[in-house]
Amino acid sequence: MRSQTNHELSACTAAESTAQRAMLAVRLLQEALTLLCSDSTMPLAQTIKCAPDRLLRLPEVERLTGLRRSAIYEQMRRGFFPRSVKAGQRTAAWPESAVQSWIAERVNGRRP
């Protein structure tokens, strides 16, 4: 009889432990959802900036934006597209964060 009581007690303790872990998981999920909802109001460029910024060469910028070389340079001239930086003597590149911000503006409908 006593072993049966110990078994019931350990089963009850295990159930309480499982319930506590489930409640903790619910609280953590609620906190995560709250953080995700509050982060969605941040500009895309700020949320992307987890890794250090890198420089993109023209073929990569063309692939990301869908624009060809002439359109990129024309929009740069007009001030609608991020300016390139010198990456070498004869090499131009664009900061990835600037290109991603430009893309985010287009997706959000904020065109010049």
XYZ file of C-alpha atoms in Angstrom:
112
model
C 0.000 0.000 0.000
C 2.816 2.371 0.892
C 4.628 1.830 -2.441
C 1.416 2.658 -4.260
C 1.185 5.987 -2.358
C 4.805 6.832 -3.210
C 4.101 6.053 -6.856
C 1.014 8.292 -6.846
C 3.009 11.053 -5.137
C 5.804 10.916 -7.703
C 3.254 10.913 -10.543
C 1.577 13.969 -9.020
C 4.942 15.733 -8.641
C 5.832 14.948 -12.259
C 2.481 16.311 -13.427
C 3.008 19.530 -11.441
C 6.506 19.885 -12.898
C 5.131 19.423 -16.424
C 2.411 21.986 -15.755
C 4.977 24.488 -14.436
C 7.143 24.023 -17.536
C 4.089 24.486 -19.770
C 3.171 27.733 -17.989
C 6.748 28.962 -18.333
C 6.671 28.148 -22.048
C 3.413 30.077 -22.442
C 4.905 33.136 -20.701
C 8.044 32.987 -22.844
C 5.987 32.721 -26.030
C 3.858 35.688 -24.970
C 6.997 37.750 -24.315
C 8.442 36.739 -27.682
C 5.236 37.726 -29.483
C 5.214 41.064 -27.673
C 8.805 41.708 -28.743
C 8.075 40.711 -32.331
C 5.069 43.024 -32.493
C 7.032 45.950 -31.077
C 9.991 45.305 -33.422
C 7.734 45.353 -36.491
C 7.407 49.118 -36.123
C 11.166 49.562 -36.519
C 12.505 50.360 -39.986
C 13.676 47.318 -41.896
C 17.257 48.574 -42.114
C 17.523 48.588 -38.299
C 16.208 45.053 -37.937
C 18.487 43.726 -40.663
C 21.598 45.252 -39.150
C 22.479 42.191 -37.081
C 25.621 41.486 -39.049
C 28.264 44.068 -39.932
C 27.543 46.055 -43.069
C 29.190 44.777 -46.234
C 29.831 46.275 -49.632
C 27.904 44.972 -52.632
C 29.297 45.021 -56.158
C 27.150 46.084 -59.130
C 25.978 42.579 -60.208
C 24.669 41.908 -56.695
C 22.940 45.313 -56.535
C 21.341 44.607 -59.930
C 20.143 41.209 -58.698
C 18.700 42.597 -55.450
C 16.966 45.627 -56.966
C 15.959 44.298 -60.370
C 17.482 47.414 -61.959
C 20.117 47.421 -64.675
C 23.361 49.384 -64.541
C 22.083 52.397 -66.477
C 18.978 52.768 -64.273
C 21.040 52.510 -61.085
C 23.463 55.224 -62.193
C 20.619 57.434 -63.493
C 18.771 57.185 -60.164
C 22.029 57.869 -58.303
C 22.504 61.008 -60.403
C 18.981 62.177 -59.540
C 19.475 61.398 -55.837
C 16.888 58.600 -55.705
C 19.330 55.715 -55.230
C 22.146 55.370 -52.652
C 25.534 56.628 -53.800
C 28.306 54.149 -54.413
C 31.572 54.241 -52.492
C 35.065 53.570 -53.753
C 36.101 50.056 -52.784
C 39.329 50.182 -54.767
C 41.085 52.162 -57.468
C 38.626 51.116 -60.167
C 35.917 49.516 -58.066
C 32.568 50.919 -56.948
C 30.370 49.258 -54.336
C 27.237 50.034 -52.337
C 26.713 49.558 -48.589
C 24.277 46.680 -48.164
C 22.285 48.566 -45.514
C 21.705 51.487 -47.911
C 20.495 49.167 -50.683
C 18.251 47.236 -48.268
C 16.782 50.537 -46.987
C 16.090 51.625 -50.562
C 14.328 48.300 -51.232
C 12.308 48.605 -48.002
C 11.142 52.095 -48.999
C 9.893 50.738 -52.311
C 8.107 47.826 -50.654
C 6.452 50.181 -48.142
C 5.307 52.470 -50.959
C 7.535 55.444 -50.167
C 8.868 56.326 -53.596
C 10.426 59.710 -54.382
